[in-house]
Amino acid sequence: MTVMTKFLRGPQRDKLAIREELESHLEERVRDLMVGGQSETVAARTAIAELGEAAEVARRFEDARTQPRRRLAMNLGLIGLAGGAMIMSLVAMTQPGGRNGASVYRPERPDAKDAAVEGRRFDVSFTNESLVDAFSWAGQSAELTPVVSWKAFEAWGVSADTQVAMNAKQVTLEQFFTLLNEGAAIEGARYDYRVRERTLEIATTEYFDKREIELVCYDISGVLPVHRPDLEAMTPVEMKHRDQQLTEELVGVITSFVYPETWRDNGGLYGMSVVGSKMFVEAPRRHHHQIRWVIEQFLDRGDSGAASTAPSTEELPVATPRDPVKGAPAGTAAGGRGR
Amino acid sequence: MEPELAVLAVLSEESLYGYAITKAAAARSRGEIKLGPGVLYPLLAGMEKQGLILSTWEAVKADPDDEAATGRRRKWYRLSAKGRKRLEQRIKAHREYHAMMEAFLEGGSGLGRRAEGAKEVGS
């Protein structure tokens, strides 16, 4: 807790209040765990592990403390929306095919999963194997050299010696990690991997997320009523309210359904700002696939104007059983409603 | 489920302190919603900053039988009018989304037509 307080910024009074609140929480949690049968030592360790890494929690507090500045940026964007009907029309006219297209800035290009590697299958039979041996076996079976970021697992209390039990036949690398995650029974834990030049990189999903952040500018002018023929009769004031409502709804849906816990407002790392008819989203690649889809749903609000429903030319996400939302549009596009 | 929505929902019924929010959210979701302290308290700080929730400190006696015993303080949270409005908006957005998904999965929405369009352009 002392370490955490050192990481915190802001007035001393606020830091002490946070410390007091967290200590109170930990005390009660330890008491409850002990009532549940844990020894005091184990209960204390569990409660502290649940709190997470001190620096990370302090950063979340810092985000909460400074968030009015971000909100101001967004509100300025909304004012821009209200006053910028003409400008938005211009944007719409100059970007006829790109209303819901996205220009992407990629600080780093992550490698896609290797199809040849994904197709390779192997048996696993671990009773009390160490995690390092399990990773070595997976790497060897997929003919890859494993490189593990052990530091990424520290917050979970996981190390190379952590015991693993797993029994399955003919699994792919992806299935191996799915089984590992299902068997881990650590709250929030998610082992993940990337294949890069015959190397099997192993870390957490959060680790790869941070590495694969993309700042994407979405053109959301098609979401706004100025482009809706059925709403052209609106007064400027009505239009302003409608603009704000639609933008808030869009942001609300994204932060509610696209990996909700990862957004800054919900204690996560990633954020977005609306400026005029542009929505800037800084988030990992896996988020953007879903965000594109959500924006498309907003564009398709029963309006018959073809212009506002211009489809994205970007590749839609591939359906996976674990991610039905992400997969919905692609699945429908390929084999859904016949013409 | 989104942590902010969970907090708004449990506070819409009663004032609670942090740990009690965690327990209320877990109880209400049969253990599915786990608001860890590392997420909950920064979230509460942010929500308070936004005016969605209001807080008051209350002294908790170390020993209930000892008048002089001083213990920790506890921070109680309650929903503000703005928070109540936010909750209503979130619930509305949530229901609209699910209605849209239901319509989509039943094949009755316009999404199929949109997706076909996407295929045409992409191909």
Short mmCIF file of C-alpha atoms in Angstrom, two decimals:
data_model
loop_
_atom_site.label_atom_id
_atom_site.label_comp_id
_atom_site.label_asym_id
_atom_site.label_seq_id
_atom_site.Cartn_x
_atom_site.Cartn_y
_atom_site.Cartn_z
CA MET A 1 0.00 0.00 0.00
CA THR A 2 2.92 2.28 0.74
CA VAL A 3 4.29 1.52 -2.72
CA MET A 4 0.93 2.32 -4.25
CA THR A 5 0.73 5.66 -2.42
CA LYS A 6 4.13 6.56 -3.82
CA PHE A 7 2.85 6.00 -7.33
CA LEU A 8 -0.23 8.17 -6.79
CA ARG A 9 -0.26 11.78 -7.90
CA GLY A 10 -2.34 14.72 -6.76
CA PRO A 11 -2.91 16.35 -3.38
CA GLN A 12 -1.64 14.49 -0.31
CA ARG A 13 -5.13 14.55 1.19
CA ASP A 14 -6.53 12.66 -1.82
CA LYS A 15 -3.71 10.11 -1.66
CA LEU A 16 -4.38 9.42 2.00
CA ALA A 17 -8.11 9.07 1.32
CA ILE A 18 -7.43 6.52 -1.43
CA ARG A 19 -5.07 4.62 0.85
CA GLU A 20 -7.60 4.62 3.68
CA GLU A 21 -10.35 3.34 1.41
CA LEU A 22 -8.21 0.58 -0.09
CA GLU A 23 -6.90 -0.53 3.29
CA SER A 24 -10.43 -0.70 4.59
CA HIS A 25 -11.39 -2.82 1.58
CA LEU A 26 -8.44 -5.17 2.05
CA GLU A 27 -9.23 -5.62 5.74
CA GLU A 28 -12.79 -6.58 5.04
CA ARG A 29 -11.80 -8.83 2.18
CA VAL A 30 -9.25 -10.66 4.33
CA ARG A 31 -11.85 -11.09 7.04
CA ASP A 32 -14.36 -12.55 4.56
CA LEU A 33 -11.78 -14.91 3.07
CA MET A 34 -10.83 -16.11 6.55
CA VAL A 35 -14.50 -16.74 7.33
CA GLY A 36 -14.48 -18.77 4.12
CA GLY A 37 -11.73 -20.97 5.56
CA GLN A 38 -8.49 -19.40 4.35
CA SER A 39 -5.59 -18.81 6.71
CA GLU A 40 -4.73 -15.20 7.41
CA THR A 41 -1.56 -15.40 5.32
CA VAL A 42 -3.31 -16.89 2.31
CA ALA A 43 -6.26 -14.53 2.68
CA ALA A 44 -3.96 -11.50 2.78
CA ARG A 45 -2.07 -12.75 -0.26
CA THR A 46 -5.32 -13.31 -2.16
CA ALA A 47 -6.70 -9.88 -1.26
CA ILE A 48 -3.50 -8.13 -2.35
CA ALA A 49 -3.38 -10.14 -5.59
CA GLU A 50 -6.96 -9.08 -6.31
CA LEU A 51 -5.93 -5.46 -5.98
CA GLY A 52 -3.42 -5.89 -8.80
CA GLU A 53 -0.14 -4.24 -9.63
CA ALA A 54 0.40 -1.02 -7.65
CA ALA A 55 1.66 1.06 -10.57
CA GLU A 56 -1.24 -0.02 -12.75
CA VAL A 57 -3.88 0.79 -10.13
CA ALA A 58 -2.21 4.15 -9.46
CA ARG A 59 -2.33 4.90 -13.17
CA ARG A 60 -6.07 4.21 -13.18
CA PHE A 61 -6.53 6.65 -10.32
CA GLU A 62 -4.50 9.19 -12.24
CA ASP A 63 -6.72 8.71 -15.29
CA ALA A 64 -9.79 9.21 -13.11
CA ARG A 65 -8.26 12.34 -11.60
CA THR A 66 -7.41 13.92 -14.95
CA GLN A 67 -10.40 12.78 -16.95
CA PRO A 68 -12.25 16.16 -17.00
CA ARG A 69 -9.60 17.34 -19.43
CA ARG A 70 -10.44 14.51 -21.78
CA ARG A 71 -14.15 15.16 -21.36
CA LEU A 72 -13.55 18.80 -22.21
CA ALA A 73 -11.93 17.70 -25.44
CA MET A 74 -14.95 15.60 -26.21
CA ASN A 75 -17.38 18.38 -25.31
CA LEU A 76 -15.50 20.76 -27.55
CA GLY A 77 -15.96 18.18 -30.23
CA LEU A 78 -19.68 18.16 -29.58
CA ILE A 79 -19.84 21.94 -29.80
CA GLY A 80 -18.02 21.56 -33.07
CA LEU A 81 -20.70 19.14 -34.18
CA ALA A 82 -23.49 21.55 -33.30
CA GLY A 83 -21.96 24.47 -35.09
CA GLY A 84 -20.50 22.62 -37.97
CA ALA A 85 -23.42 21.37 -40.03
CA MET A 86 -22.07 23.08 -43.12
CA ILE A 87 -18.59 21.69 -42.57
CA MET A 88 -19.96 18.21 -42.09
CA SER A 89 -21.90 18.48 -45.34
CA LEU A 90 -18.66 19.41 -46.99
CA VAL A 91 -16.89 16.41 -45.47
CA ALA A 92 -19.69 14.21 -46.70
CA MET A 93 -19.45 15.64 -50.18
CA THR A 94 -15.71 15.33 -50.37
CA GLN A 95 -15.67 11.76 -49.03
CA PRO A 96 -18.51 10.06 -50.84
CA GLY A 97 -17.27 6.53 -50.39
CA GLY A 98 -15.48 6.88 -47.12
CA ARG A 99 -18.12 7.80 -44.58
CA ASN A 100 -17.47 4.85 -42.37
CA GLY A 101 -14.03 4.06 -43.67
CA ALA A 102 -11.15 4.43 -41.27
CA SER A 103 -7.73 5.87 -41.79
CA VAL A 104 -5.35 3.94 -39.65
CA TYR A 105 -2.13 4.94 -37.97
CA ARG A 106 -0.14 1.92 -36.85
CA PRO A 107 2.80 2.46 -34.52
CA GLU A 108 3.68 -1.18 -34.88
CA ARG A 109 2.39 -3.82 -37.19
CA PRO A 110 1.55 -7.04 -35.35
CA ASP A 111 1.94 -10.27 -37.26
CA ALA A 112 -1.15 -12.21 -38.00
CA LYS A 113 -1.33 -15.76 -36.72
CA ASP A 114 0.48 -18.12 -39.03
CA ALA A 115 -1.93 -20.40 -40.89
CA ALA A 116 0.63 -23.21 -41.24
CA VAL A 117 1.38 -23.11 -37.52
CA GLU A 118 -2.31 -22.93 -36.62
CA GLY A 119 -2.97 -26.08 -38.61
CA ARG A 120 -0.42 -28.12 -36.66
CA ARG A 121 -1.87 -30.40 -33.99
CA PHE A 122 -0.33 -32.12 -30.99
CA ASP A 123 -1.24 -34.11 -27.88
CA VAL A 124 -0.89 -32.70 -24.39
CA SER A 125 -0.78 -34.80 -21.26
CA PHE A 126 0.32 -32.82 -18.23
CA THR A 127 -0.55 -33.83 -14.70
CA ASN A 128 1.69 -31.59 -12.67
CA GLU A 129 3.90 -30.01 -15.25
CA SER A 130 5.55 -26.65 -14.69
CA LEU A 131 4.32 -23.85 -16.90
CA VAL A 132 7.74 -23.42 -18.46
CA ASP A 133 7.73 -27.09 -19.51
CA ALA A 134 4.20 -26.78 -20.87
CA PHE A 135 5.21 -23.78 -23.00
CA SER A 136 8.34 -25.62 -24.19
CA TRP A 137 6.23 -28.59 -25.21
CA ALA A 138 3.76 -26.38 -27.12
CA GLY A 139 6.62 -24.56 -28.85
CA GLN A 140 8.42 -27.77 -29.74
CA SER A 141 5.21 -29.34 -31.08
CA ALA A 142 4.51 -26.33 -33.26
CA GLU A 143 8.18 -26.23 -34.33
CA LEU A 144 8.62 -22.80 -32.81
CA THR A 145 10.99 -21.35 -30.25
CA PRO A 146 9.01 -20.14 -27.26
CA VAL A 147 9.85 -16.74 -25.79
CA VAL A 148 7.89 -16.08 -22.62
CA SER A 149 7.36 -12.67 -21.01
CA TRP A 150 7.22 -13.95 -17.44
CA LYS A 151 7.01 -10.43 -16.10
CA ALA A 152 3.59 -10.08 -17.71
CA PHE A 153 2.29 -12.90 -15.49
CA GLU A 154 3.65 -11.55 -12.21
CA ALA A 155 0.43 -9.72 -11.34
CA TRP A 156 -1.38 -13.07 -11.35
CA GLY A 157 1.21 -14.66 -9.10
CA VAL A 158 2.17 -16.95 -11.98
CA SER A 159 5.76 -17.97 -12.62
CA ALA A 160 7.74 -20.57 -14.59
CA ASP A 161 7.21 -23.07 -11.75
CA THR A 162 3.42 -22.74 -11.63
CA GLN A 163 1.89 -26.20 -12.00
CA VAL A 164 -0.31 -27.02 -14.97
CA ALA A 165 -2.66 -29.94 -15.55
CA MET A 166 -3.99 -30.53 -19.03
CA ASN A 167 -5.01 -33.53 -21.03
CA ALA A 168 -6.10 -33.31 -24.65
CA LYS A 169 -5.45 -34.91 -27.98
CA GLN A 170 -4.68 -33.28 -31.28
CA VAL A 171 -5.05 -29.67 -30.21
CA THR A 172 -3.95 -26.65 -32.19
CA LEU A 173 -1.85 -23.94 -30.63
CA GLU A 174 -4.95 -21.80 -30.22
CA GLN A 175 -6.81 -24.65 -28.51
CA PHE A 176 -3.82 -25.22 -26.25
CA PHE A 177 -4.05 -21.64 -25.00
CA THR A 178 -7.83 -21.83 -24.68
CA LEU A 179 -7.45 -24.91 -22.46
CA LEU A 180 -4.73 -23.18 -20.50
CA ASN A 181 -6.96 -20.16 -19.87
CA GLU A 182 -9.93 -22.29 -18.91
CA GLY A 183 -7.86 -24.29 -16.48
CA ALA A 184 -6.04 -21.31 -14.98
CA ALA A 185 -8.91 -20.26 -12.71
CA ILE A 186 -7.25 -16.91 -12.08
CA GLU A 187 -9.61 -13.99 -12.30
CA GLY A 188 -8.89 -11.86 -15.34
CA ALA A 189 -6.03 -14.10 -16.44
CA ARG A 190 -5.65 -14.60 -20.14
CA TYR A 191 -2.60 -16.21 -21.65
CA ASP A 192 -2.04 -15.19 -25.23
CA TYR A 193 0.52 -15.71 -27.95
CA ARG A 194 1.88 -14.47 -31.24
CA VAL A 195 3.87 -16.27 -33.87
CA ARG A 196 6.68 -14.27 -35.39
CA GLU A 197 9.50 -15.63 -37.52
CA ARG A 198 9.48 -19.13 -36.03
CA THR A 199 9.20 -17.68 -32.56
CA LEU A 200 6.28 -18.33 -30.26
CA GLU A 201 5.86 -15.23 -28.12
CA ILE A 202 3.86 -15.92 -24.97
CA ALA A 203 2.45 -13.24 -22.68
CA THR A 204 -0.94 -11.91 -21.59
CA THR A 205 -3.65 -10.47 -23.83
CA GLU A 206 -3.12 -7.12 -22.07
CA TYR A 207 0.57 -7.29 -22.92
CA PHE A 208 -0.10 -7.77 -26.62
CA ASP A 209 -2.90 -5.20 -26.51
CA LYS A 210 -0.50 -2.54 -25.33
CA ARG A 211 1.91 -3.44 -28.09
CA GLU A 212 -0.76 -3.42 -30.75
CA ILE A 213 -2.42 -0.10 -30.04
CA GLU A 214 -3.75 1.68 -33.08
CA LEU A 215 -4.97 5.24 -33.25
CA VAL A 216 -7.85 5.18 -35.70
CA CYS A 217 -9.85 8.14 -36.94
CA TYR A 218 -13.41 7.11 -37.75
CA ASP A 219 -15.52 9.36 -39.91
CA ILE A 220 -18.90 9.35 -38.16
CA SER A 221 -20.53 12.02 -40.29
CA GLY A 222 -22.92 9.40 -41.64
CA VAL A 223 -24.26 8.85 -38.13
CA LEU A 224 -25.44 12.44 -37.84
CA PRO A 225 -28.90 13.62 -38.88
CA VAL A 226 -27.67 16.34 -41.18
CA HIS A 227 -27.17 13.57 -43.71
CA ARG A 228 -30.58 12.04 -43.14
CA PRO A 229 -33.13 13.14 -45.75
CA ASP A 230 -35.99 12.33 -43.38
CA LEU A 231 -34.64 14.67 -40.73
CA GLU A 232 -33.76 17.68 -42.83
CA ALA A 233 -36.74 19.58 -41.43
CA MET A 234 -35.00 19.83 -38.03
CA THR A 235 -34.17 23.24 -36.57
CA PRO A 236 -30.50 23.92 -35.75
CA VAL A 237 -31.24 23.52 -32.04
CA GLU A 238 -33.01 20.22 -32.56
CA MET A 239 -30.17 19.11 -34.77
CA LYS A 240 -27.62 20.03 -32.09
CA HIS A 241 -29.46 17.96 -29.50
CA ARG A 242 -29.84 15.08 -31.89
CA ASP A 243 -26.14 15.23 -32.81
CA GLN A 244 -25.14 15.13 -29.16
CA GLN A 245 -27.52 12.32 -28.39
CA LEU A 246 -26.34 10.19 -31.30
CA THR A 247 -22.69 10.77 -30.51
CA GLU A 248 -23.22 9.93 -26.84
CA GLU A 249 -25.17 6.83 -27.81
CA LEU A 250 -22.41 5.72 -30.13
CA VAL A 251 -19.72 6.24 -27.50
CA GLY A 252 -21.98 4.59 -24.91
CA VAL A 253 -22.52 1.49 -27.02
CA ILE A 254 -18.81 1.16 -27.79
CA THR A 255 -17.75 1.51 -24.15
CA SER A 256 -20.56 -0.81 -23.06
CA PHE A 257 -20.03 -3.65 -25.48
CA VAL A 258 -16.57 -3.53 -27.02
CA TYR A 259 -14.32 -4.99 -24.30
CA PRO A 260 -15.98 -2.66 -21.71
CA GLU A 261 -13.43 -3.04 -18.93
CA THR A 262 -10.60 -1.82 -21.16
CA TRP A 263 -11.89 1.77 -21.59
CA ARG A 264 -10.48 4.56 -19.44
CA ASP A 265 -13.88 5.53 -18.10
CA ASN A 266 -14.21 1.98 -16.82
CA GLY A 267 -10.75 1.82 -15.34
CA GLY A 268 -8.99 0.55 -18.45
CA LEU A 269 -6.27 1.95 -20.67
CA TYR A 270 -7.90 2.98 -23.89
CA GLY A 271 -9.90 6.03 -24.88
CA MET A 272 -11.70 7.97 -27.53
CA SER A 273 -12.52 11.58 -28.34
CA VAL A 274 -15.04 13.03 -30.76
CA VAL A 275 -14.00 16.13 -32.63
CA GLY A 276 -16.48 17.41 -35.17
CA SER A 277 -17.52 14.46 -37.28
CA LYS A 278 -14.38 12.50 -36.45
CA MET A 279 -14.05 9.98 -33.69
CA PHE A 280 -10.50 9.23 -32.63
CA VAL A 281 -10.08 5.91 -30.91
CA GLU A 282 -6.85 4.72 -29.38
CA ALA A 283 -7.20 1.03 -28.66
CA PRO A 284 -5.76 -2.37 -29.56
CA ARG A 285 -6.42 -3.84 -32.95
CA ARG A 286 -8.94 -6.38 -31.62
CA HIS A 287 -11.15 -3.46 -30.50
CA HIS A 288 -11.24 -1.77 -33.87
CA HIS A 289 -12.83 -4.69 -35.65
CA GLN A 290 -15.81 -4.47 -33.33
CA ILE A 291 -15.93 -0.68 -33.34
CA ARG A 292 -16.22 -0.63 -37.13
CA TRP A 293 -19.12 -3.00 -36.87
CA VAL A 294 -20.85 -0.91 -34.16
CA ILE A 295 -20.53 2.24 -36.26
CA GLU A 296 -22.06 0.42 -39.19
CA GLN A 297 -25.11 -0.40 -37.07
CA PHE A 298 -25.56 3.27 -36.30
CA LEU A 299 -25.39 4.10 -39.97
CA ASP A 300 -28.15 1.61 -40.66
CA ARG A 301 -30.95 3.27 -38.72
CA GLY A 302 -33.75 2.47 -41.09
CA ASP A 303 -32.92 5.31 -43.41
CA SER A 304 -33.30 4.39 -47.00
CA GLY A 305 -30.62 6.77 -48.27
CA ALA A 306 -27.92 4.61 -49.74
CA ALA A 307 -25.26 7.26 -49.15
CA SER A 308 -25.27 6.97 -45.37
CA THR A 309 -25.00 3.21 -45.45
CA ALA A 310 -21.99 3.01 -47.70
CA PRO A 311 -20.20 -0.12 -46.57
CA SER A 312 -16.69 -0.18 -45.32
CA THR A 313 -14.15 -1.42 -47.77
CA GLU A 314 -12.07 -2.71 -44.89
CA GLU A 315 -12.03 -6.36 -44.18
CA LEU A 316 -14.66 -7.39 -41.65
CA PRO A 317 -13.65 -9.59 -38.74
CA VAL A 318 -13.71 -13.32 -39.00
CA ALA A 319 -16.32 -15.15 -36.96
CA THR A 320 -15.13 -17.16 -34.01
CA PRO A 321 -17.31 -19.09 -31.59
CA ARG A 322 -15.84 -17.15 -28.65
CA ASP A 323 -16.64 -13.79 -30.15
CA PRO A 324 -20.11 -13.78 -31.67
CA VAL A 325 -20.45 -10.00 -31.93
CA LYS A 326 -17.24 -9.67 -33.82
CA GLY A 327 -18.17 -12.44 -36.15
CA ALA A 328 -21.74 -11.48 -36.90
CA PRO A 329 -21.35 -9.21 -39.90
CA ALA A 330 -18.74 -11.32 -41.61
CA GLY A 331 -20.81 -14.47 -41.24
CA THR A 332 -23.89 -12.77 -42.60
CA ALA A 333 -21.98 -11.21 -45.43
CA ALA A 334 -20.69 -14.55 -46.58
CA GLY A 335 -23.67 -16.77 -46.28
CA GLY A 336 -26.61 -14.86 -44.87
CA ARG A 337 -29.54 -13.46 -46.77
CA GLY A 338 -29.65 -14.52 -50.35
CA ARG A 339 -30.46 -12.15 -53.11
CA MET B 1 -20.75 -6.42 -17.97
CA GLU B 2 -19.41 -2.91 -17.89
CA PRO B 3 -18.21 -2.01 -14.38
CA GLU B 4 -19.70 1.48 -14.50
CA LEU B 5 -23.12 0.10 -15.33
CA ALA B 6 -22.84 -2.41 -12.49
CA VAL B 7 -21.94 0.35 -10.01
CA LEU B 8 -24.74 2.61 -11.21
CA ALA B 9 -27.22 -0.25 -10.95
CA VAL B 10 -26.34 -1.31 -7.40
CA LEU B 11 -26.18 2.29 -6.17
CA SER B 12 -29.60 3.02 -7.67
CA GLU B 13 -31.09 0.93 -4.90
CA GLU B 14 -29.10 2.04 -1.86
CA SER B 15 -26.06 3.91 -0.64
CA LEU B 16 -23.08 1.60 -0.27
CA TYR B 17 -19.36 1.72 0.48
CA GLY B 18 -16.75 0.22 -1.84
CA TYR B 19 -16.50 -3.30 -0.56
CA ALA B 20 -20.28 -3.49 -0.17
CA ILE B 21 -20.61 -2.46 -3.85
CA THR B 22 -18.37 -5.39 -4.82
CA LYS B 23 -20.49 -7.78 -2.79
CA ALA B 24 -23.80 -6.34 -4.00
CA ALA B 25 -22.71 -6.60 -7.65
CA ALA B 26 -21.57 -10.19 -7.12
CA ALA B 27 -24.77 -11.13 -5.28
CA ARG B 28 -26.98 -9.53 -7.89
CA SER B 29 -25.20 -11.37 -10.72
CA ARG B 30 -24.84 -14.71 -8.91
CA GLY B 31 -21.12 -14.19 -8.69
CA GLU B 32 -20.63 -13.38 -12.37
CA ILE B 33 -19.69 -9.73 -11.88
CA LYS B 34 -16.43 -9.44 -10.00
CA LEU B 35 -15.47 -5.85 -9.32
CA GLY B 36 -11.88 -6.09 -8.16
CA PRO B 37 -10.60 -3.21 -6.02
CA GLY B 38 -8.00 -2.27 -8.62
CA VAL B 39 -10.79 -1.44 -11.03
CA LEU B 40 -13.56 -0.42 -8.64
CA TYR B 41 -11.91 2.38 -6.68
CA PRO B 42 -10.39 4.25 -9.65
CA LEU B 43 -13.77 3.87 -11.33
CA LEU B 44 -15.57 5.31 -8.29
CA ALA B 45 -13.08 8.20 -8.22
CA GLY B 46 -13.77 8.90 -11.88
CA MET B 47 -17.53 8.64 -11.47
CA GLU B 48 -17.40 11.00 -8.52
CA LYS B 49 -15.36 13.44 -10.54
CA GLN B 50 -17.98 13.30 -13.27
CA GLY B 51 -20.74 13.98 -10.75
CA LEU B 52 -22.42 10.62 -11.31
CA ILE B 53 -22.06 9.66 -7.67
CA LEU B 54 -21.74 11.55 -4.38
CA SER B 55 -19.83 10.42 -1.32
CA THR B 56 -19.66 10.92 2.44
CA TRP B 57 -17.20 9.57 5.00
CA GLU B 58 -18.43 7.73 8.03
CA ALA B 59 -16.38 6.75 11.06
CA VAL B 60 -16.38 3.04 11.82
CA LYS B 61 -15.69 2.11 15.42
CA ALA B 62 -12.93 -0.40 15.96
CA ASP B 63 -14.90 -1.83 18.87
CA PRO B 64 -18.70 -1.38 18.76
CA ASP B 65 -18.91 -1.68 22.55
CA ASP B 66 -16.29 0.93 23.27
CA GLU B 67 -17.50 4.51 22.83
CA ALA B 68 -13.97 5.88 22.84
CA ALA B 69 -12.57 3.41 20.35
CA THR B 70 -11.70 5.07 17.07
CA GLY B 71 -11.39 3.03 13.93
CA ARG B 72 -11.26 3.48 10.21
CA ARG B 73 -13.47 5.71 8.18
CA ARG B 74 -15.66 4.34 5.46
CA LYS B 75 -16.58 6.17 2.27
CA TRP B 76 -20.23 5.79 1.33
CA TYR B 77 -21.43 6.39 -2.19
CA ARG B 78 -24.85 7.30 -3.51
CA LEU B 79 -26.20 8.02 -6.98
CA SER B 80 -26.65 11.65 -8.07
CA ALA B 81 -29.43 12.82 -10.38
CA LYS B 82 -26.87 12.85 -13.18
CA GLY B 83 -25.90 9.30 -12.32
CA ARG B 84 -29.52 8.20 -12.38
CA LYS B 85 -29.90 9.75 -15.82
CA ARG B 86 -26.73 8.03 -16.99
CA LEU B 87 -28.06 4.72 -15.72
CA GLU B 88 -31.29 5.18 -17.65
CA GLN B 89 -29.33 6.01 -20.81
CA ARG B 90 -27.12 2.97 -20.36
CA ILE B 91 -30.06 0.67 -19.81
CA LYS B 92 -31.77 2.08 -22.88
CA ALA B 93 -28.62 1.64 -24.99
CA HIS B 94 -28.20 -1.88 -23.64
CA ARG B 95 -31.78 -2.84 -24.50
CA GLU B 96 -31.58 -1.29 -27.94
CA TYR B 97 -28.41 -3.17 -28.63
CA HIS B 98 -29.91 -6.46 -27.57
CA ALA B 99 -33.09 -5.81 -29.54
CA MET B 100 -30.92 -5.08 -32.55
CA MET B 101 -28.91 -8.27 -31.99
CA GLU B 102 -32.09 -10.31 -31.61
CA ALA B 103 -33.46 -8.88 -34.85
CA PHE B 104 -30.15 -9.53 -36.53
CA LEU B 105 -29.91 -13.13 -35.37
CA GLU B 106 -33.45 -13.79 -36.50
CA GLY B 107 -32.52 -12.37 -39.91
CA GLY B 108 -35.16 -9.67 -39.76
CA SER B 109 -33.02 -6.54 -39.65
CA GLY B 110 -31.56 -4.53 -42.48
CA LEU B 111 -28.13 -5.80 -41.55
CA GLY B 112 -28.20 -8.63 -44.04
CA ARG B 113 -28.70 -6.18 -46.86
CA ARG B 114 -25.88 -4.02 -45.50
CA ALA B 115 -23.57 -6.97 -45.23
CA GLU B 116 -24.30 -7.97 -48.81
CA GLY B 117 -23.32 -4.48 -49.83
CA ALA B 118 -20.09 -4.88 -47.94
CA LYS B 119 -19.37 -8.07 -49.81
CA GLU B 120 -20.00 -6.46 -53.17
CA VAL B 121 -17.61 -3.64 -52.51
CA GLY B 122 -15.02 -5.83 -50.90
CA SER B 123 -15.04 -8.39 -53.68
#
